[in-house]
Coordinates of C-alpha atoms in Angstrom, one line a residue:
X1 CA 32.6 12.7 -1.6
X2 CA 31.3 14.6 -4.7
X3 CA 27.5 15.4 -4.5
X4 CA 25.3 16.8 -7.3
X5 CA 21.9 17.2 -8.4
X6 CA 20.1 15.4 -11.3
X7 CA 17.0 16.4 -13.0
X8 CA 14.4 13.9 -13.6
X9 CA 11.8 14.4 -16.3
X10 CA 8.4 13.7 -15.0
X11 CA 7.7 11.1 -17.4
X12 CA 11.1 8.7 -16.4
X13 CA 10.2 5.9 -13.6
X14 CA 13.3 4.7 -13.7
X15 CA 17.1 6.1 -14.8
X16 CA 20.5 4.6 -14.4
X17 CA 23.6 6.8 -12.8
X18 CA 26.6 5.5 -14.6
X19 CA 30.1 7.5 -12.7
X20 CA 33.6 7.7 -13.8
X21 CA 36.2 9.2 -11.8
X22 CA 39.7 10.4 -12.8
X23 CA 42.5 12.0 -11.2
X24 CA 44.5 13.0 -14.4
X25 CA 46.6 10.2 -14.5
X26 CA 45.7 7.8 -11.7
X27 CA 43.7 4.4 -11.9
X28 CA 40.5 3.7 -10.3
X29 CA 38.6 0.6 -10.4
X30 CA 35.5 0.7 -12.2
X31 CA 32.3 1.7 -10.7
X32 CA 28.8 -0.2 -11.5
X33 CA 26.2 1.9 -12.6
X34 CA 23.2 1.6 -10.4
X35 CA 19.1 2.5 -10.9
X36 CA 16.8 4.5 -9.3
X37 CA 13.4 4.0 -9.6
X38 CA 10.1 5.8 -8.6
X39 CA 7.6 3.5 -7.6
X40 CA 4.4 3.7 -9.4
X41 CA 1.1 3.4 -7.9
X42 CA -0.9 0.0 -6.6
X43 CA -4.0 -1.1 -8.7
X44 CA -7.1 -2.9 -8.0
X45 CA -7.8 -2.1 -4.1
X46 CA -10.5 -4.0 -3.3
X47 CA -12.2 -5.0 0.4
X48 CA -14.2 -7.5 1.7
X49 CA -15.9 -8.8 4.5
X50 CA -13.7 -12.2 6.0
X51 CA -16.5 -13.6 9.3
X52 CA -18.1 -11.4 10.6
X53 CA -15.4 -8.5 11.9
X54 CA -12.5 -9.2 9.9
X55 CA -11.9 -6.6 7.0
X56 CA -9.6 -7.9 4.1
X57 CA -7.8 -5.0 2.3
X58 CA -5.9 -6.4 -0.9
X59 CA -3.8 -5.0 -4.0
X60 CA -2.0 -5.6 -6.6
X61 CA 1.9 -4.3 -6.9
X62 CA 2.4 -1.7 -9.6
X63 CA 4.9 -2.7 -12.4
X64 CA 8.4 -2.0 -11.9
X65 CA 11.6 -2.5 -13.7
X66 CA 13.5 -5.9 -12.5
X67 CA 16.1 -3.7 -11.1
X68 CA 13.3 -1.7 -9.1
X69 CA 12.2 -3.4 -5.6
X70 CA 9.8 -2.7 -3.2
X71 CA 10.5 -3.1 0.3
X72 CA 7.4 -2.5 1.7
X73 CA 3.7 -0.6 1.0
X74 CA 2.8 2.0 3.8
X75 CA -1.1 1.6 4.5
X76 CA -3.7 4.0 5.7
X77 CA -6.5 3.4 7.0
X78 CA -9.3 6.4 7.5
X79 CA -13.2 6.8 8.3
X80 CA -14.1 8.7 5.4
X81 CA -17.4 9.8 7.4
X82 CA -15.7 11.6 10.6
X83 CA -12.7 12.4 8.0
X84 CA -10.5 10.8 10.8
X85 CA -7.1 9.0 10.2
X86 CA -7.3 5.8 12.0
X87 CA -4.3 4.1 11.2
X88 CA -1.1 3.4 9.5
X89 CA 1.2 0.3 9.0
X90 CA 3.9 -1.0 7.3
X91 CA 3.2 -4.4 5.1
X92 CA 5.3 -6.2 3.2
X93 CA 2.5 -8.4 1.3
X94 CA 0.1 -7.4 -1.1
X95 CA -3.2 -7.9 1.8
X96 CA -3.5 -6.8 4.9
X97 CA -6.3 -8.1 7.5
X98 CA -8.0 -6.0 10.6
X99 CA -10.5 -6.4 12.8
X100 CA -13.8 -4.0 13.3
X101 CA -16.5 -5.3 15.6
X102 CA -18.2 -1.9 14.3
X103 CA -17.5 -2.0 10.3
X104 CA -21.0 -1.8 9.0
X105 CA -21.3 2.2 10.4
X106 CA -17.7 3.0 9.0
X107 CA -16.9 3.9 5.7
X108 CA -13.1 3.2 5.0
X109 CA -10.6 5.0 3.2
X110 CA -7.5 3.1 2.4
X111 CA -4.3 5.0 0.9
X112 CA -1.7 2.1 -0.5
X113 CA 2.2 3.4 -1.3
X114 CA 4.9 1.1 -2.6
X115 CA 8.4 2.6 -0.5
X116 CA 12.0 1.4 -1.3
X117 CA 15.4 2.7 -0.4
X118 CA 14.5 6.0 -2.1
X119 CA 11.2 6.5 0.2
X120 CA 7.7 6.2 -0.6
X121 CA 6.3 5.9 -4.6
X122 CA 3.4 7.2 -6.3
X123 CA 0.3 6.7 -3.9
X124 CA -3.6 5.1 -4.8
X125 CA -6.5 5.5 -2.4
X126 CA -10.1 3.9 -2.6
X127 CA -12.8 3.7 -0.3
X128 CA -15.0 1.1 0.6
X129 CA -18.2 1.5 2.6
X130 CA -20.6 -1.7 4.0
X131 CA -24.4 -1.0 3.7
X132 CA -26.8 -2.2 6.1
X133 CA -28.0 -4.4 4.1
X134 CA -25.1 -6.3 4.0
X135 CA -24.9 -5.7 7.7
X136 CA -28.4 -7.6 8.3
X137 CA -27.6 -10.5 6.1
X138 CA -24.0 -11.3 7.8
X139 CA -25.2 -10.8 10.9
X140 CA -27.7 -13.3 10.2
X141 CA -24.8 -15.4 9.0
X142 CA -23.2 -14.6 11.9
X143 CA -25.6 -15.5 14.4
X144 CA -26.3 -19.1 12.7
X145 CA -23.1 -19.9 13.1
X146 CA -22.6 -19.0 16.5
X147 CA -25.9 -20.6 17.4
X148 CA -24.8 -24.2 15.4
X149 CA -21.3 -23.9 17.5

């Protein structure tokens, strides 16, 4: 086993490591290069209400080198009003849904971070709240839907 430290400048997102071995006369098979990639932040975080108690969260995946993959996203949900951490989930797509029967009294902050074999990348967050006027409008729709069924 050989260990070492590679110092990477702050402005690099991906770098390649080439390894060559020698034992003074012996021959070793070629060792393929491998890529380390730092995952950038997600963009376009959005949140919307889907039916009367479900919140949809969507985002756009970061642009990454073809050789760097995103295995999953870590999504943390915080109540911005009470400054409380609510939950953290691993998401294998660029969307997530959760149910909140009192969603109009919360202001949520979502922190989303892509992760790969090396760990988490750069996180991004956004805060969403639902206004009382929206609450009245959605409650009216919900009452009409439930009343008509």
